Amino acid sequence: MSTLIQKIQKEIYPKLKSTFGIENINAVPKIQKIVINVGIRSDLKDAKAVENIVEDLKLITGQAPVKTLAKKSIASFKTREGQVVGLMVTLRGTRMNQFLDKLFNVTLARVRDFRGLPGNAFDASGNYSIGLKDQLAFPEILPDNVKQVFGMQVTIVTRANTPEQAKEFLKLIGLPIKKEDNG
């Protein structure tokens, strides 16, 4: 069992139960999955560029991404129906925990001028979204081998009742959220 899971079960769940007055352990917030989305710009529509991005995503996540196709043609965006417009990876279980540990402890520390994540990126369901400008912050990506630079959105889907519960849970497991200035 990974150290993150042990920490969650032995330290974090009891804290959350006492903080929010939760009696049943099954009502405590948990992470269900992590979804990583990459949008493909219109100038990267050739097959080789898409394959380069697929290979980088495989290295980062340890899992092959699913291609997201355009549902209809839109002339102003220069997209045709059935054209690849994005890539998506859904992580659960062990891969999710490994990715989360790597994201919090290694990747975000390598982001230039990183001072913490904003505390207002939670939606009403308690999910948290992080936008990364490029893939170079991940340790698996070597800058010399990068053919296409791309950004990605990482969404941490939680099973929390409120955004406050999700925020407290993610803070306790190591999400580096900025301290709010009240002045």
Backbone as a chain_set.jsonl record, in Angstrom:
{"seq": "MSTLIQKIQKEIYPKLKSTFGIENINAVPKIQKIVINVGIRSDLKDAKAVENIVEDLKLITGQAPVKTLAKKSIASFKTREGQVVGLMVTLRGTRMNQFLDKLFNVTLARVRDFRGLPGNAFDASGNYSIGLKDQLAFPEILPDNVKQVFGMQVTIVTRANTPEQAKEFLKLIGLPIKKEDNG", "coords": {"N": [[0.849, -1.182, 0.0], [0.531, 2.204, -0.836], [2.323, 5.07, 0.477], [0.861, 7.418, 0.476], [-1.818, 6.542, 0.504], [-1.841, 5.218, 2.97], [-1.356, 7.396, 4.673], [-3.671, 8.9, 4.203], [-5.688, 7.163, 5.183], [-4.939, 6.71, 7.891], [-4.368, 9.226, 9.094], [-5.657, 11.479, 7.827], [-8.438, 10.909, 7.303], [-9.535, 10.568, 10.002], [-9.121, 13.244, 10.939], [-10.759, 14.726, 9.18], [-13.246, 13.628, 9.78], [-13.639, 14.527, 12.409], [-13.446, 17.319, 12.065], [-15.581, 18.04, 10.307], [-17.723, 16.813, 11.489], [-18.512, 14.255, 10.697], [-19.911, 11.08, 10.83], [-19.981, 8.526, 9.633], [-17.565, 6.608, 7.972], [-17.694, 6.262, 5.252], [-18.776, 8.586, 4.291], [-16.839, 10.452, 4.206], [-14.799, 12.716, 2.313], [-13.382, 11.568, -0.759], [-11.003, 10.825, -3.345], [-12.138, 10.259, -6.516], [-11.339, 10.019, -9.229], [-8.847, 11.095, -11.625], [-8.792, 13.335, -14.232], [-7.221, 14.057, -17.226], [-6.948, 16.465, -19.632], [-6.142, 17.432, -22.937], [-6.124, 19.942, -25.24], [-6.026, 20.171, -28.755], [-4.43, 22.358, -30.797], [-5.441, 24.218, -33.735], [-3.365, 24.488, -35.573], [-1.896, 22.242, -35.177], [-2.908, 19.966, -36.415], [-1.968, 17.893, -37.99], [-1.143, 14.416, -38.388], [1.309, 13.496, -37.341], [2.056, 15.399, -35.399], [-0.009, 15.05, -33.553], [0.515, 12.418, -32.773], [2.983, 12.764, -31.485], [2.182, 14.219, -29.23], [0.505, 12.311, -28.068], [2.395, 10.342, -27.377], [3.939, 11.736, -25.457], [1.963, 12.144, -23.489], [1.463, 9.491, -22.784], [3.897, 8.871, -21.556], [3.793, 10.622, -19.351], [1.446, 9.872, -17.917], [1.364, 7.09, -17.906], [-0.466, 5.656, -19.273], [-2.473, 5.053, -22.154], [-3.848, 7.732, -24.047], [-7.257, 8.745, -24.853], [-8.628, 9.634, -27.937], [-10.296, 12.647, -28.61], [-12.947, 13.522, -30.611], [-14.162, 15.884, -33.068], [-17.556, 16.821, -32.998], [-19.092, 18.102, -34.877], [-18.635, 19.978, -37.933], [-16.966, 23.1, -37.912], [-16.5, 25.994, -39.458], [-15.227, 28.447, -38.798], [-13.455, 27.705, -36.799], [-11.867, 26.036, -38.17], [-12.296, 23.255, -38.167], [-13.206, 19.875, -38.839], [-15.865, 17.499, -38.972], [-15.322, 14.632, -37.02], [-12.614, 15.015, -36.786], [-9.571, 14.969, -34.882], [-9.635, 16.698, -31.916], [-8.762, 16.836, -29.379], [-7.224, 15.206, -26.505], [-7.664, 12.737, -23.972], [-7.206, 11.46, -20.719], [-8.119, 9.207, -18.224], [-7.512, 8.569, -14.911], [-7.448, 6.101, -12.404], [-7.377, 4.429, -9.21], [-4.277, 2.813, -8.468], [-2.561, 4.05, -10.37], [-3.653, 6.602, -10.373], [-3.1, 7.477, -7.75], [-0.283, 7.433, -7.796], [0.203, 9.343, -9.813], [-0.915, 11.616, -8.615], [0.718, 11.942, -6.348], [3.176, 12.431, -7.635], [2.478, 14.777, -9.033], [1.913, 16.668, -6.956], [4.309, 16.666, -5.414], [6.567, 16.774, -7.112], [6.149, 17.76, -9.821], [4.675, 20.28, -9.665], [6.489, 21.712, -8.174], [8.468, 22.13, -10.0], [7.462, 23.97, -11.743], [7.815, 27.111, -13.216], [8.172, 30.12, -11.339], [6.301, 29.347, -9.372], [3.91, 29.77, -6.904], [1.992, 28.567, -5.445], [-1.31, 27.11, -5.724], [-4.438, 28.498, -6.876], [-7.118, 29.026, -4.578], [-9.714, 29.097, -5.424], [-10.552, 27.414, -7.46], [-12.415, 25.415, -7.353], [-15.32, 23.541, -8.221], [-18.949, 23.395, -7.888], [-19.405, 20.803, -7.083], [-17.189, 20.029, -5.709], [-14.913, 19.394, -7.134], [-11.579, 19.84, -8.36], [-9.717, 21.893, -10.516], [-6.752, 22.153, -12.402], [-4.626, 24.061, -14.383], [-2.013, 23.554, -16.614], [0.698, 25.038, -18.282], [2.626, 23.914, -19.954], [4.14, 20.717, -20.806], [6.63, 20.332, -19.81], [7.253, 20.442, -17.114], [6.932, 17.968, -15.996], [8.742, 15.171, -14.768], [9.306, 13.03, -16.496], [9.515, 13.99, -19.035], [11.894, 14.982, -21.267], [13.518, 17.958, -22.046], [15.05, 18.199, -24.419], [14.001, 16.302, -26.126], [11.468, 17.126, -26.809], [8.961, 17.672, -29.134], [6.548, 18.932, -29.651], [5.091, 21.501, -27.827], [2.692, 21.539, -25.338], [-0.233, 22.415, -23.46], [-2.159, 21.435, -20.559], [-5.144, 20.329, -18.864], [-5.789, 19.401, -15.627], [-8.022, 17.629, -13.806], [-9.205, 17.008, -10.647], [-11.328, 14.783, -9.431], [-13.542, 14.644, -6.854], [-15.289, 12.964, -4.172], [-16.917, 14.681, -2.526], [-19.145, 16.442, -0.343], [-19.369, 19.201, -0.218], [-17.661, 22.123, -1.556], [-15.942, 23.143, 0.401], [-15.322, 20.946, 2.048], [-13.944, 19.392, 0.177], [-11.776, 21.092, -0.386], [-10.439, 21.221, 2.091], [-9.766, 18.505, 2.385], [-8.067, 18.064, 0.13], [-6.045, 19.882, 0.752], [-4.994, 18.677, 3.051], [-3.91, 16.316, 1.99], [-1.84, 17.307, 0.552], [-2.068, 19.261, -1.49], [-0.819, 22.18, -2.837], [-2.127, 24.939, -1.948], [-2.56, 28.431, -2.273], [-2.194, 30.776, 0.386], [-4.864, 32.763, 1.502], [-5.133, 36.252, 1.083], [-6.39, 38.677, 3.183], [-6.423, 41.387, 2.97]], "CA": [[0.0, 0.0, 0.0], [1.38, 3.389, -0.95], [2.382, 5.922, 1.668], [-0.234, 8.385, 0.392], [-3.046, 5.874, 0.951], [-1.714, 5.008, 4.417], [-1.521, 8.7, 5.316], [-5.088, 9.262, 4.109], [-6.502, 6.317, 6.055], [-4.58, 6.787, 9.309], [-4.31, 10.589, 9.63], [-6.551, 12.474, 7.227], [-9.848, 10.573, 7.534], [-9.97, 10.965, 11.354], [-9.195, 14.71, 11.037], [-11.946, 15.192, 8.455], [-14.437, 13.207, 10.528], [-13.84, 15.414, 13.558], [-13.628, 18.7, 11.604], [-16.893, 18.255, 9.691], [-18.752, 16.098, 12.237], [-18.959, 13.109, 9.903], [-19.877, 9.874, 11.658], [-19.726, 7.349, 8.817], [-16.312, 6.717, 7.221], [-18.017, 6.311, 3.826], [-19.202, 9.942, 3.939], [-15.64, 11.296, 4.161], [-14.39, 12.965, 0.925], [-12.377, 10.699, -1.366], [-10.732, 11.142, -4.745], [-12.677, 9.206, -7.37], [-10.516, 9.861, -10.429], [-8.169, 12.278, -12.146], [-8.983, 13.421, -15.679], [-6.257, 14.951, -17.858], [-7.404, 16.852, -20.971], [-5.245, 18.233, -23.763], [-6.742, 20.433, -26.466], [-5.065, 20.239, -29.851], [-4.63, 23.598, -31.558], [-5.739, 24.008, -35.155], [-2.127, 24.373, -36.348], [-1.275, 20.941, -34.891], [-3.868, 18.951, -36.832], [-1.38, 16.789, -38.738], [-1.098, 13.172, -37.617], [2.586, 13.354, -36.63], [2.004, 16.248, -34.206], [-0.912, 14.39, -32.599], [1.218, 11.247, -32.237], [3.992, 13.252, -30.532], [1.471, 14.557, -27.995], [0.061, 11.035, -27.49], [3.563, 9.703, -26.753], [4.266, 12.473, -24.231], [0.928, 11.849, -22.486], [1.712, 8.123, -22.311], [5.012, 8.942, -20.609], [3.383, 11.344, -18.148], [0.386, 9.196, -17.158], [1.505, 5.642, -17.881], [-1.693, 5.113, -19.842], [-2.729, 5.62, -23.48], [-4.989, 8.65, -24.049], [-8.368, 8.554, -25.779], [-8.745, 10.793, -28.827], [-11.588, 13.318, -28.604], [-13.228, 13.923, -31.984], [-15.132, 16.963, -33.259], [-18.891, 16.293, -33.273], [-19.567, 18.693, -36.128], [-17.694, 20.884, -38.587], [-17.11, 24.527, -37.63], [-15.576, 26.627, -40.401], [-14.423, 29.501, -38.174], [-12.393, 27.057, -36.03], [-11.171, 25.175, -39.126], [-12.412, 21.856, -37.754], [-14.144, 19.053, -39.59], [-16.476, 16.436, -38.184], [-14.474, 13.457, -36.906], [-11.207, 15.402, -36.645], [-9.083, 14.923, -33.5], [-9.54, 18.046, -31.344], [-8.211, 16.756, -28.033], [-6.868, 13.905, -25.94], [-8.132, 12.652, -22.596], [-6.783, 10.289, -19.944], [-8.772, 9.093, -16.922], [-6.704, 7.735, -14.016], [-8.089, 5.621, -11.181], [-6.617, 3.433, -8.465], [-2.853, 2.975, -8.2], [-1.996, 5.068, -11.27], [-4.145, 7.895, -9.905], [-2.338, 7.841, -6.552], [1.09, 7.726, -8.205], [0.194, 10.613, -10.538], [-1.196, 12.676, -7.649], [1.938, 12.113, -5.564], [4.157, 13.066, -8.527], [2.009, 16.132, -9.339], [2.061, 17.534, -5.785], [5.653, 16.714, -4.842], [7.644, 16.984, -8.078], [5.799, 18.568, -10.991], [4.342, 21.665, -9.332], [7.712, 22.356, -7.69], [9.295, 22.455, -11.164], [6.816, 25.029, -12.524], [8.507, 28.391, -13.026], [7.473, 31.14, -10.54], [5.143, 28.735, -8.713], [3.699, 30.261, -5.544], [0.802, 27.913, -4.919], [-2.479, 27.065, -6.598], [-5.541, 29.318, -6.367], [-8.097, 28.294, -3.777], [-11.066, 29.268, -5.938], [-10.728, 26.596, -8.659], [-13.329, 24.318, -7.046], [-16.677, 23.713, -8.716], [-19.97, 23.17, -6.865], [-19.357, 19.407, -6.644], [-15.966, 19.783, -4.96], [-13.831, 18.985, -8.025], [-10.56, 20.88, -8.476], [-9.077, 21.912, -11.832], [-5.441, 22.785, -12.478], [-4.162, 24.238, -15.753], [-0.557, 23.598, -16.77], [0.993, 25.673, -19.571], [3.377, 23.0, -20.808], [4.415, 19.409, -20.214], [8.043, 20.259, -19.427], [7.402, 20.35, -15.665], [6.91, 16.563, -15.588], [10.107, 14.638, -14.808], [9.483, 12.047, -17.573], [9.701, 14.694, -20.303], [13.212, 15.594, -21.431], [13.346, 19.127, -22.92], [15.706, 18.011, -25.713], [13.21, 15.401, -26.96], [10.12, 17.665, -27.017], [8.694, 18.139, -30.493], [5.398, 19.826, -29.546], [4.794, 21.969, -26.477], [1.242, 21.616, -25.178], [-0.741, 22.573, -22.108], [-3.149, 20.426, -20.182], [-6.0, 20.595, -17.718], [-5.863, 18.262, -14.721], [-9.194, 17.77, -12.941], [-9.26, 16.035, -9.559], [-12.75, 14.57, -9.148], [-13.693, 14.146, -5.487], [-16.621, 12.597, -3.707], [-17.147, 15.534, -1.361], [-20.477, 17.041, -0.354], [-19.243, 20.643, -0.424], [-16.307, 22.532, -1.95], [-15.12, 23.342, 1.601], [-14.803, 19.633, 2.434], [-12.951, 18.999, -0.826], [-10.596, 21.94, -0.218], [-9.737, 20.772, 3.296], [-9.224, 17.183, 2.091], [-6.926, 18.188, -0.777], [-4.965, 20.543, 1.503], [-4.389, 17.708, 3.961], [-3.092, 15.328, 1.281], [-0.645, 17.947, 0.021], [-2.284, 20.231, -2.563], [-0.242, 23.463, -2.406], [-3.051, 26.049, -2.183], [-2.077, 29.717, -1.754], [-2.892, 31.358, 1.532], [-5.676, 33.893, 1.049], [-4.856, 37.548, 1.699], [-7.621, 39.381, 3.531], [-6.111, 42.788, 3.129]], "C": [[0.892, 1.242, 0.0], [1.312, 4.246, 0.313], [1.272, 6.96, 1.665], [-1.535, 7.774, 0.9], [-3.002, 5.636, 2.454], [-1.927, 6.306, 5.178], [-2.993, 9.115, 5.316], [-5.905, 8.469, 5.118], [-6.203, 6.525, 7.536], [-4.647, 8.194, 9.898], [-5.438, 11.493, 9.128], [-8.019, 12.162, 7.469], [-10.303, 10.911, 8.951], [-10.073, 12.48, 11.532], [-10.452, 15.241, 10.367], [-13.228, 14.82, 9.188], [-14.696, 14.145, 11.695], [-14.111, 16.853, 13.123], [-15.044, 18.956, 11.106], [-18.019, 17.502, 10.392], [-19.337, 14.924, 11.468], [-18.833, 11.859, 10.761], [-19.498, 8.635, 10.859], [-18.47, 7.566, 7.972], [-16.575, 6.814, 5.72], [-18.476, 7.693, 3.363], [-18.028, 10.915, 3.858], [-15.251, 11.512, 2.692], [-13.274, 12.024, 0.48], [-12.13, 11.188, -2.788], [-11.228, 9.97, -5.577], [-11.776, 8.936, -8.566], [-9.808, 11.171, -10.733], [-8.317, 12.233, -13.662], [-8.002, 14.456, -16.229], [-6.725, 15.197, -19.288], [-6.344, 17.697, -21.653], [-6.022, 18.642, -25.003], [-5.676, 20.566, -27.536], [-5.393, 21.459, -30.693], [-4.83, 23.286, -33.037], [-4.474, 23.888, -36.005], [-1.389, 23.058, -36.093], [-2.17, 19.792, -35.336], [-3.241, 17.804, -37.619], [-1.147, 15.594, -37.813], [0.188, 13.033, -36.804], [2.601, 14.184, -35.344], [1.123, 15.613, -33.136], [-0.218, 13.187, -31.973], [2.313, 11.642, -31.246], [3.35, 13.585, -29.187], [0.993, 13.293, -27.293], [1.22, 10.355, -26.766], [3.96, 10.404, -25.458], [3.243, 12.195, -23.131], [1.075, 10.438, -21.934], [2.836, 8.111, -21.282], [4.582, 9.559, -19.284], [2.439, 10.516, -17.288], [0.572, 7.694, -17.031], [0.317, 4.936, -18.503], [-1.937, 5.791, -21.189], [-3.943, 6.543, -23.438], [-6.045, 8.256, -25.078], [-8.46, 9.811, -26.636], [-10.169, 11.33, -28.773], [-11.812, 13.88, -30.0], [-14.258, 15.045, -32.029], [-16.481, 16.352, -33.633], [-19.478, 16.857, -34.557], [-18.514, 19.649, -36.667], [-18.011, 22.329, -38.222], [-16.046, 25.244, -38.456], [-14.681, 27.664, -39.728], [-13.293, 28.935, -37.306], [-11.543, 26.133, -36.894], [-11.159, 23.718, -38.661], [-13.453, 21.156, -38.614], [-14.679, 17.973, -38.672], [-15.565, 15.207, -38.202], [-12.993, 13.754, -36.753], [-10.807, 15.36, -35.165], [-8.911, 16.353, -32.993], [-8.958, 18.026, -29.934], [-7.865, 15.332, -27.655], [-7.267, 13.902, -24.475], [-7.622, 11.356, -21.962], [-7.524, 10.333, -18.615], [-7.968, 8.115, -16.078], [-7.511, 7.366, -12.782], [-7.12, 4.675, -10.473], [-5.159, 3.791, -8.258], [-2.222, 4.053, -9.075], [-2.416, 6.469, -10.85], [-3.325, 8.365, -8.707], [-0.888, 8.19, -6.887], [1.172, 9.068, -8.921], [-0.006, 11.777, -9.577], [0.041, 12.983, -6.811], [3.005, 12.843, -6.384], [3.765, 14.515, -8.823], [2.281, 17.076, -8.177], [3.514, 17.729, -5.382], [6.767, 17.043, -5.83], [7.26, 18.013, -9.138], [5.534, 20.024, -10.646], [5.559, 22.422, -8.799], [8.614, 22.782, -8.848], [8.685, 23.537, -12.05], [7.488, 26.355, -12.193], [7.612, 29.387, -12.292], [6.233, 30.586, -9.845], [5.06, 29.209, -7.271], [2.463, 29.649, -4.903], [-0.343, 27.991, -5.91], [-3.59, 27.927, -6.024], [-6.562, 28.465, -5.619], [-9.509, 28.385, -4.307], [-11.342, 28.434, -7.188], [-11.606, 25.373, -8.406], [-14.673, 24.584, -7.703], [-17.66, 23.358, -7.605], [-19.948, 21.744, -6.324], [-18.101, 19.071, -5.86], [-14.825, 19.266, -5.81], [-12.867, 20.152, -8.198], [-9.874, 20.771, -9.827], [-7.786, 22.718, -11.787], [-5.074, 22.898, -13.957], [-2.651, 24.342, -15.775], [-0.234, 24.103, -18.173], [1.8, 24.784, -20.503], [3.698, 21.722, -20.048], [5.833, 19.289, -19.682], [8.262, 20.146, -17.923], [7.412, 18.902, -15.183], [8.297, 15.955, -15.747], [10.354, 13.645, -15.948], [9.819, 12.707, -18.91], [11.075, 15.363, -20.319], [13.084, 16.752, -22.421], [13.97, 18.962, -24.312], [14.866, 17.174, -26.672], [11.824, 15.939, -27.296], [9.989, 18.19, -28.439], [7.534, 19.124, -30.514], [5.219, 20.213, -28.086], [3.281, 22.121, -26.381], [0.894, 21.792, -23.71], [-1.761, 21.498, -21.804], [-3.959, 20.902, -18.992], [-6.075, 19.305, -16.91], [-7.038, 18.518, -13.781], [-9.183, 16.643, -11.923], [-10.722, 15.927, -9.143], [-12.871, 13.933, -7.768], [-15.135, 13.741, -5.219], [-16.887, 13.359, -2.409], [-18.535, 16.157, -1.482], [-20.426, 18.528, -0.648], [-17.829, 20.973, -0.901], [-15.384, 22.741, -0.747], [-14.514, 22.022, 2.073], [-13.709, 19.187, 1.467], [-11.659, 19.791, -0.655], [-9.777, 21.488, 0.987], [-9.068, 19.419, 3.055], [-7.979, 17.287, 1.206], [-5.752, 18.916, -0.13], [-4.235, 19.537, 2.381], [-3.538, 16.669, 3.228], [-1.922, 15.963, 0.542], [-0.839, 18.903, -1.134], [-1.776, 21.595, -2.114], [-1.134, 24.652, -2.776], [-2.476, 27.306, -1.542], [-2.87, 30.119, -0.527], [-3.621, 32.594, 1.043], [-5.301, 35.15, 1.815], [-6.175, 38.255, 1.954], [-7.385, 40.879, 3.649], [-5.925, 43.452, 1.872]], "O": [[1.874, 1.319, 0.738], [0.371, 4.153, 1.102], [0.786, 7.349, 2.727], [-2.274, 8.417, 1.646], [-4.004, 5.828, 3.143], [-2.599, 6.322, 6.209], [-3.498, 9.623, 6.317], [-6.729, 9.039, 5.833], [-7.122, 6.516, 8.354], [-4.952, 8.348, 11.081], [-6.088, 12.184, 9.912], [-8.784, 13.065, 7.809], [-11.374, 11.497, 9.106], [-10.993, 12.964, 12.192], [-11.136, 16.105, 10.916], [-14.183, 15.597, 9.216], [-15.84, 14.52, 11.949], [-14.921, 17.54, 13.746], [-15.644, 19.977, 11.443], [-19.161, 17.546, 9.934], [-20.528, 14.636, 11.58], [-17.782, 11.604, 11.348], [-18.768, 7.779, 11.36], [-18.332, 8.605, 7.326], [-15.767, 7.388, 4.99], [-18.557, 7.941, 2.16], [-18.206, 12.073, 3.482], [-15.36, 10.58, 1.895], [-12.351, 11.725, 1.238], [-12.964, 11.888, -3.363], [-10.803, 8.832, -5.38], [-11.48, 7.785, -8.886], [-10.131, 12.216, -10.169], [-8.008, 11.225, -14.297], [-7.957, 15.592, -15.756], [-6.88, 14.256, -20.066], [-5.727, 18.564, -21.034], [-6.523, 17.789, -25.736], [-4.562, 21.015, -27.267], [-6.493, 21.58, -31.233], [-4.437, 22.225, -33.521], [-4.505, 23.249, -37.057], [-0.367, 22.79, -36.725], [-2.187, 18.744, -34.692], [-3.927, 16.82, -37.894], [-0.976, 15.754, -36.605], [0.158, 12.505, -35.693], [3.101, 13.727, -34.316], [1.463, 15.633, -31.953], [-0.345, 12.958, -30.77], [2.547, 10.929, -30.27], [3.904, 13.272, -28.133], [1.062, 13.2, -26.067], [1.045, 9.848, -25.658], [4.281, 9.745, -24.469], [3.613, 12.029, -21.969], [0.838, 10.208, -20.748], [2.745, 7.429, -20.261], [4.962, 9.076, -18.218], [2.602, 10.457, -16.069], [-0.005, 7.079, -16.134], [0.117, 3.742, -18.281], [-1.641, 6.975, -21.348], [-4.967, 6.183, -22.857], [-5.768, 7.537, -26.038], [-8.378, 10.925, -26.119], [-11.132, 10.57, -28.875], [-10.978, 14.623, -30.518], [-15.116, 15.152, -31.152], [-16.546, 15.467, -34.487], [-20.256, 16.195, -35.243], [-17.615, 20.075, -35.942], [-19.172, 22.738, -38.219], [-14.85, 25.122, -38.191], [-13.497, 27.756, -40.053], [-12.283, 29.607, -37.096], [-10.6, 25.514, -36.4], [-10.138, 23.037, -38.75], [-14.436, 21.753, -39.052], [-14.021, 17.58, -37.709], [-15.093, 14.79, -39.26], [-12.193, 12.83, -36.606], [-11.617, 15.682, -34.295], [-8.143, 17.13, -33.56], [-8.691, 19.08, -29.357], [-8.167, 14.382, -28.378], [-7.216, 14.936, -23.81], [-7.613, 10.3, -22.594], [-7.558, 11.37, -17.952], [-7.762, 6.969, -16.476], [-8.177, 8.214, -12.188], [-6.164, 4.185, -11.073], [-4.833, 4.927, -7.915], [-1.442, 4.873, -8.591], [-1.634, 7.414, -10.955], [-2.904, 9.52, -8.656], [-0.329, 9.133, -6.327], [2.092, 9.849, -8.677], [0.654, 12.808, -9.703], [0.372, 14.148, -6.589], [3.657, 13.762, -5.887], [4.63, 15.391, -8.86], [2.819, 18.165, -8.378], [3.915, 18.843, -5.044], [7.815, 17.546, -5.423], [7.956, 19.011, -9.331], [6.107, 20.918, -11.27], [5.648, 23.639, -8.957], [9.43, 23.691, -8.698], [9.319, 23.978, -13.009], [7.701, 26.678, -11.024], [6.422, 29.486, -12.59], [5.221, 31.28, -9.74], [6.015, 29.071, -6.506], [1.951, 30.174, -3.914], [-0.348, 28.824, -6.816], [-3.683, 28.078, -4.806], [-6.828, 27.323, -5.993], [-10.424, 27.814, -3.714], [-12.293, 28.729, -7.912], [-11.549, 24.402, -9.16], [-15.125, 25.728, -7.743], [-17.24, 23.051, -6.49], [-20.427, 21.5, -5.216], [-17.954, 17.942, -5.391], [-13.851, 18.745, -5.267], [-13.279, 21.312, -8.185], [-9.49, 19.677, -10.242], [-7.73, 23.808, -11.218], [-5.202, 21.926, -14.701], [-2.071, 25.135, -15.034], [-0.83, 23.645, -19.148], [1.67, 24.892, -21.722], [3.553, 21.646, -18.828], [6.202, 18.241, -19.152], [9.358, 19.786, -17.493], [7.858, 18.633, -14.068], [8.963, 16.195, -16.754], [11.505, 13.437, -16.333], [10.348, 12.056, -19.811], [11.372, 16.21, -19.476], [12.59, 16.551, -23.531], [13.466, 19.529, -25.281], [14.993, 17.309, -27.889], [11.07, 15.272, -28.003], [10.773, 19.023, -28.894], [7.536, 20.059, -31.315], [5.198, 19.35, -27.209], [2.659, 22.752, -27.235], [1.64, 21.367, -22.828], [-2.174, 20.745, -22.686], [-3.525, 21.756, -18.219], [-6.389, 18.244, -17.45], [-7.048, 19.507, -13.048], [-9.156, 15.467, -12.285], [-11.285, 16.862, -8.574], [-12.374, 12.831, -7.534], [-16.06, 14.122, -5.937], [-17.057, 12.766, -1.343], [-19.035, 16.372, -2.585], [-21.345, 19.066, -1.265], [-16.902, 20.194, -0.678], [-14.174, 22.539, -0.856], [-13.344, 21.971, 2.452], [-12.675, 18.669, 1.886], [-10.568, 19.231, -0.764], [-8.553, 21.385, 0.904], [-7.929, 19.208, 3.473], [-6.954, 16.671, 1.499], [-4.596, 18.612, -0.422], [-3.006, 19.541, 2.449], [-2.548, 16.188, 3.779], [-1.097, 15.254, -0.035], [0.151, 19.334, -1.725], [-2.251, 22.122, -1.108], [-0.916, 25.297, -3.802], [-1.97, 27.268, -0.421], [-4.064, 29.837, -0.417], [-3.078, 33.38, 0.268], [-5.166, 35.127, 3.038], [-6.985, 38.414, 1.041], [-8.107, 41.558, 4.379], [-5.653, 44.653, 1.843]]}, "num_chains": 1, "name": "protein.A"}
